GROMACS .gro file of C-alpha atoms in nm:
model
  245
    1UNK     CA    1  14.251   9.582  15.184
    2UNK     CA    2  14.440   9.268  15.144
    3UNK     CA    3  14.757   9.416  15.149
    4UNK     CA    4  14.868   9.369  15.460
    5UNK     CA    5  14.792   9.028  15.533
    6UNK     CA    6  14.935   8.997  15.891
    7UNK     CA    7  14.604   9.150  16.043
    8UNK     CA    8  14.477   8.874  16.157
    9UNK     CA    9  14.255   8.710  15.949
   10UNK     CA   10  13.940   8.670  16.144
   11UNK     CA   11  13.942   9.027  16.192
   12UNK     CA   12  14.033   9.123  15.823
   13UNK     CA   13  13.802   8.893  15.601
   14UNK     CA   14  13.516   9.083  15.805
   15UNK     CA   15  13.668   9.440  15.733
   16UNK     CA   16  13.722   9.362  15.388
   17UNK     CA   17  13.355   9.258  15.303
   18UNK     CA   18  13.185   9.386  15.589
   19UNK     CA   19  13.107   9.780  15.430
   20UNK     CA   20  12.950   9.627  15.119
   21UNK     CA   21  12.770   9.400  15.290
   22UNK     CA   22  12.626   9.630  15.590
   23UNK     CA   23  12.570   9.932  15.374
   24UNK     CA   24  12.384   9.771  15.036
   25UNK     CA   25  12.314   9.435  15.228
   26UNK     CA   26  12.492   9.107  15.000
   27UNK     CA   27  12.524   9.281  14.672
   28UNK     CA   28  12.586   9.143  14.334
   29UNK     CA   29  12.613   9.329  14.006
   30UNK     CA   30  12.298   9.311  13.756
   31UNK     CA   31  12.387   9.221  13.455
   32UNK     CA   32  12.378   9.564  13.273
   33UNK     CA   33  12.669   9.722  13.541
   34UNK     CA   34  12.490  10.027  13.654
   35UNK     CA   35  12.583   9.969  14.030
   36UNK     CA   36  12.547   9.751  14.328
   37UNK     CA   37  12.161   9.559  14.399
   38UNK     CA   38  12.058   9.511  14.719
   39UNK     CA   39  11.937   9.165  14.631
   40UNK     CA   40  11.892   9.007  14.947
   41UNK     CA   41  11.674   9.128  15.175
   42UNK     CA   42  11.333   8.975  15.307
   43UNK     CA   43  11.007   9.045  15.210
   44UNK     CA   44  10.931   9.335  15.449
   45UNK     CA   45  11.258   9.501  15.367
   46UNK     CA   46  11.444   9.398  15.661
   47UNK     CA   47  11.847   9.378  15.689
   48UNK     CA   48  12.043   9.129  15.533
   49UNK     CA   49  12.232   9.039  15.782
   50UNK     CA   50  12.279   9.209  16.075
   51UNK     CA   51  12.676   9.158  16.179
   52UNK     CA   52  13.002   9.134  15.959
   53UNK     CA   53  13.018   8.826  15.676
   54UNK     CA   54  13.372   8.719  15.658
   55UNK     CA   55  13.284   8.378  15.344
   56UNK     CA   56  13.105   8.345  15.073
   57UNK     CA   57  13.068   8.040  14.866
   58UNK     CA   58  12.801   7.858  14.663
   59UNK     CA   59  12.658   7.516  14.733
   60UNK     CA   60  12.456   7.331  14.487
   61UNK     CA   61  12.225   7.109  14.758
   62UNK     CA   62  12.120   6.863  14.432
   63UNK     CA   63  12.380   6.831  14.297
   64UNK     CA   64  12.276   6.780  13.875
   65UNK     CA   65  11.894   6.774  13.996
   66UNK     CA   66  11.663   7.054  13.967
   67UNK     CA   67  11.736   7.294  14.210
   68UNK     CA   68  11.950   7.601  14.173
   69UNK     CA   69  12.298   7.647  14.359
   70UNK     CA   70  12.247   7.825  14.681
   71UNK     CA   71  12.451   8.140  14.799
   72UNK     CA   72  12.596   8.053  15.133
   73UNK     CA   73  12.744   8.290  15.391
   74UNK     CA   74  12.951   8.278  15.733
   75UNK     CA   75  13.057   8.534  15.952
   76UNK     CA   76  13.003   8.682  16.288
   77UNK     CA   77  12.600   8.775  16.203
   78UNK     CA   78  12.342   8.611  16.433
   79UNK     CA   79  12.032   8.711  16.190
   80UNK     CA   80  11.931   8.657  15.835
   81UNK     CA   81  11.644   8.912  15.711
   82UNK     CA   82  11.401   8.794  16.060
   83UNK     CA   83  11.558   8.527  16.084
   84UNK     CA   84  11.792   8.348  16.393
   85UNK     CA   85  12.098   8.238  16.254
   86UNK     CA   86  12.443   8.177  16.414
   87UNK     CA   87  12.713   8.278  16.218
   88UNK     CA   88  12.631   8.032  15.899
   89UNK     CA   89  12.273   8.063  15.703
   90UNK     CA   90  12.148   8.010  15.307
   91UNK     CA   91  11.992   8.189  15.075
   92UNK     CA   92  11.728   8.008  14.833
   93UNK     CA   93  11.658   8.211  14.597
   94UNK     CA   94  11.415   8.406  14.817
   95UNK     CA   95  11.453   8.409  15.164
   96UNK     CA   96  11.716   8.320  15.428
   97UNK     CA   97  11.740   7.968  15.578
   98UNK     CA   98  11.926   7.804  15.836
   99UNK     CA   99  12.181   7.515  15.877
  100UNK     CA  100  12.051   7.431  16.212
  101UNK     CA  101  12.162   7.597  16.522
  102UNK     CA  102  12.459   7.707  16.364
  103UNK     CA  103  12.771   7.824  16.551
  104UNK     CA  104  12.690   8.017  16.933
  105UNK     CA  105  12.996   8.154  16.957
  106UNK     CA  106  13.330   8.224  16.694
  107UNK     CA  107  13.315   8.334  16.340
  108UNK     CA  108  13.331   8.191  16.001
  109UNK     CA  109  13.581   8.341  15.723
  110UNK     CA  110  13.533   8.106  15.438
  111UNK     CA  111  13.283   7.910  15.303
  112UNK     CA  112  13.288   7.703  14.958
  113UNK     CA  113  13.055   7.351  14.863
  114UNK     CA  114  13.226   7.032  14.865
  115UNK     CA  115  13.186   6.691  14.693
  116UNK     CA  116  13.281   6.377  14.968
  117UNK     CA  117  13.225   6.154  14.689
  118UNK     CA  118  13.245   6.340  14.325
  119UNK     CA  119  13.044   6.183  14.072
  120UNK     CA  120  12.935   5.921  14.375
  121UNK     CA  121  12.544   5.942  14.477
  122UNK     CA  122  12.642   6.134  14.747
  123UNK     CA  123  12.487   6.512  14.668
  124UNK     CA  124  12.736   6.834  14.742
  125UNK     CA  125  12.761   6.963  15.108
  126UNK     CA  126  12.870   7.314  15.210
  127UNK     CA  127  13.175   7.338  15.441
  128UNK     CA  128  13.272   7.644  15.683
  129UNK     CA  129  13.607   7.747  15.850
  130UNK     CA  130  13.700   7.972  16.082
  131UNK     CA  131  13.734   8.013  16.463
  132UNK     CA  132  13.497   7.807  16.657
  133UNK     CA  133  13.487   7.492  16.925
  134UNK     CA  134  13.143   7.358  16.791
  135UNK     CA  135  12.859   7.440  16.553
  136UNK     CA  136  12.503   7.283  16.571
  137UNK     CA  137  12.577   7.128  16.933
  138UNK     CA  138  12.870   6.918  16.764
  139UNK     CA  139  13.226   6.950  16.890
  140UNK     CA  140  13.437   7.051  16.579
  141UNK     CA  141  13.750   7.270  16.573
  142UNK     CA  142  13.782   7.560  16.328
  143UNK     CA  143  13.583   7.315  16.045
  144UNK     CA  144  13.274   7.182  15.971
  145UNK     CA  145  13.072   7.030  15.711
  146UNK     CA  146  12.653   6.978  15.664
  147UNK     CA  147  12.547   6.627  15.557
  148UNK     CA  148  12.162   6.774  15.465
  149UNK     CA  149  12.058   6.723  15.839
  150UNK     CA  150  12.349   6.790  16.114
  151UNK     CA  151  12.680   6.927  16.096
  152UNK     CA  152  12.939   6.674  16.085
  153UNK     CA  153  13.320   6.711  16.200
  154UNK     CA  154  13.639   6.652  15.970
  155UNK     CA  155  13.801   6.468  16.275
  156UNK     CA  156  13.915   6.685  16.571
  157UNK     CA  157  13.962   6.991  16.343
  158UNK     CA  158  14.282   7.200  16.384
  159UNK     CA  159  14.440   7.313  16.693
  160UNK     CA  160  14.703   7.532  16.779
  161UNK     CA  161  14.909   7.557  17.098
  162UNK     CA  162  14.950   7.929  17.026
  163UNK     CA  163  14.592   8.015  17.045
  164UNK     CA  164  14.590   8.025  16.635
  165UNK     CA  165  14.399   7.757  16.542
  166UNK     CA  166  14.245   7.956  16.230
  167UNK     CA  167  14.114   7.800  15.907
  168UNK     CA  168  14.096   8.101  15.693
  169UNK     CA  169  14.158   7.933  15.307
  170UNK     CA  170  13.984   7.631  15.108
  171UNK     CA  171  14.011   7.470  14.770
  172UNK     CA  172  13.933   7.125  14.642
  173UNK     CA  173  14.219   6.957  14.458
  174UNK     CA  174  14.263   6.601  14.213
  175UNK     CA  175  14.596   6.516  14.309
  176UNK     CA  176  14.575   6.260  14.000
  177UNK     CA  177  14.411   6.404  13.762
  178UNK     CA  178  14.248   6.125  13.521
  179UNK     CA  179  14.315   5.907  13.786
  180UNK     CA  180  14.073   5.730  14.027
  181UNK     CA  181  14.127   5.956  14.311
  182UNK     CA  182  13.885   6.181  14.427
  183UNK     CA  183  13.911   6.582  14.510
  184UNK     CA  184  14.045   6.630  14.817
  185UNK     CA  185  13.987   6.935  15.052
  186UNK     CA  186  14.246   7.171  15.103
  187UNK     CA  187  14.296   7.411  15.418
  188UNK     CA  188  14.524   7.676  15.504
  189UNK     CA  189  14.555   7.884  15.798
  190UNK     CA  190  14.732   7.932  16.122
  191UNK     CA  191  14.703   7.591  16.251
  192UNK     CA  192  15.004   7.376  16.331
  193UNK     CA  193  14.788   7.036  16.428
  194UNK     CA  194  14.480   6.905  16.236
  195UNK     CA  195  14.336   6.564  16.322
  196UNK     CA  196  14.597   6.518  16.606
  197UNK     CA  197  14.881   6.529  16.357
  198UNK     CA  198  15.123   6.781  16.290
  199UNK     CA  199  15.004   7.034  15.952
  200UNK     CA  200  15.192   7.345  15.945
  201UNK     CA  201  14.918   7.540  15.821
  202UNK     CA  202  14.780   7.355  15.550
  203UNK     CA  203  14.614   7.013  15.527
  204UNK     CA  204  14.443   6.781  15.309
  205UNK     CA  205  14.137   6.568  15.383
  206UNK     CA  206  14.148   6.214  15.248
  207UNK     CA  207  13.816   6.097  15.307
  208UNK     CA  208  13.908   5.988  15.642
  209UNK     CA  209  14.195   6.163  15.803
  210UNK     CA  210  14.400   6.476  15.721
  211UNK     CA  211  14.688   6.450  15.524
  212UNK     CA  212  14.991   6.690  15.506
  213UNK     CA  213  15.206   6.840  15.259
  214UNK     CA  214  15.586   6.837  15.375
  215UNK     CA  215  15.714   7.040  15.605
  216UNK     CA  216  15.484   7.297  15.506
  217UNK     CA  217  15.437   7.679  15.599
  218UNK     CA  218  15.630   7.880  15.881
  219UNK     CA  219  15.318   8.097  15.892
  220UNK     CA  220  15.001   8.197  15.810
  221UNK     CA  221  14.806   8.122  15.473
  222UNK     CA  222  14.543   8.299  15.391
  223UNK     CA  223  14.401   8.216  15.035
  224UNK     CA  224  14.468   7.897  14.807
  225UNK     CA  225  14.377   7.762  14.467
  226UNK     CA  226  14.462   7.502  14.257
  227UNK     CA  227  14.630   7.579  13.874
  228UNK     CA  228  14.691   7.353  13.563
  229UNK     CA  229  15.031   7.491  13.437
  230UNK     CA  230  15.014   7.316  13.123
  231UNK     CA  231  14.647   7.273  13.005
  232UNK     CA  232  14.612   6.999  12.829
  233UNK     CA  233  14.971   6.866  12.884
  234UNK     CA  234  15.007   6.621  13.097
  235UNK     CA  235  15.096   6.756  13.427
  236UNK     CA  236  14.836   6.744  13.710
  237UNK     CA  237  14.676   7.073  13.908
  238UNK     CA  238  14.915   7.238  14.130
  239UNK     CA  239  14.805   7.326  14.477
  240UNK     CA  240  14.835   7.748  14.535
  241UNK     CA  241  14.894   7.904  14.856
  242UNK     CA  242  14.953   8.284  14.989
  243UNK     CA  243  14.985   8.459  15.294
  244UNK     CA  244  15.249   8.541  15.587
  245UNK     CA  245  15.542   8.311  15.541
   0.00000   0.00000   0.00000
């Protein structure tokens, strides 16, 4: 349920995905709706995943080449099908792959693929949040990104001198619409610092540092999106947020 949103959130993105995914594996809905598939599981019929999944997202590793988006998937699992994988893997098409060594210890609750660059050569990468100190071996608070071949850090992450330091929500947003600017990453969360600066719990990554937005939130978000409240007009996207506040 996601109406009552102060459980905390790396607790209740797992409960509220986790009997779908542990009963019928990662499901998805053919498209004549006769019921949930069990679409993921390996060749010799094994599990999906063996823990709770608290993200889903999709990741396009090519971005307008050849190859198909890619489901991607955080939580508090440790295997794919027969596969090791800490808390972040892929799926191809066919099988489960890794990114790495993934995260040893923590959880993930939300997962989405992310453009440094936009229409720049650069191809898509996915990014995970959550609850973690490091992922592949590389100190990085609560976020983390995959360049193709390590994980990479958005700064120092997010901190919080509560014990809080949650990323639960993210969305990309173009602050200036036509303009030259690119998408920037949005967070939200429980997190009061991110980058060493004070973010009430929500951020925005410029490319190099995170940015906030006011004074912010007095507590928790938990889901964000960005809206166009007059179409064509000429008003730019609006950022979104909900939670605990």
């Amino acid at each position: 349920s996601f109406n009552s949103f102060k459980t905390p959130a790396r607790l209740m993105s797992a409960a509220g995905i986790a009997i779908t995914l542990s009963v019928a594996a990662v499901a998805q809905c053919p498209p004549a709706p006769s019921g949930w598939v069990a679409a993921f599981e390996g060749p010799a019929d094994e599990q999906a995943l063996n823990n709770t999944v608290g993200a889903l997202g999709t990741w396009d590793p090519d971005g307008s080449g050849p190859l198909p988006p890619r489901l991607i998937v955080g939580g508090s699992f440790t295997l794919a099908g027969a596969t090791a994988a800490n808390r972040v893997a892929q799926w191809d098409g066919s099988s489960w792959q890794t990114f790495g060594v993934g995260i040893s210890t923590g959880s993930t609750s939300v997962a989405m693929g992310w453009d440094p660059d936009d229409s720049g050569p650069l191809a898509p990468q996915p990014a995970f949040g959550g609850f973690f100190t490091s992922i592949g071996g590389v100190t990085t608070r609560n976020i983390a990104h995959w360049d193709g071949a390590a994980w990479q850090p958005f700064a120092s992450g997010t901190t919080d001198s509560a014990g809080l330091p949650d990323v639960y929500a993210m969305t990309t947003w173009d602050a200036d619409g036509a303009g030259p600017g690119l998408r920037r990453l949005v967070i939200g969360g429980d997190f009061t610092v991110a980058g060493g600066a004070s973010r009430r719990r929500i951020a925005m990554w410029d490319g190099a540092a995170w940015q906030g937005f006011g004074t912010a939130f007095n507590d928790s978000v938990y889901c964000l999106t960005t809206w166009d409240p007059d179409g064509a007009g000429p008003l730019n996207d609006h950022v979104i947020a909900g939670g605990f506040f």
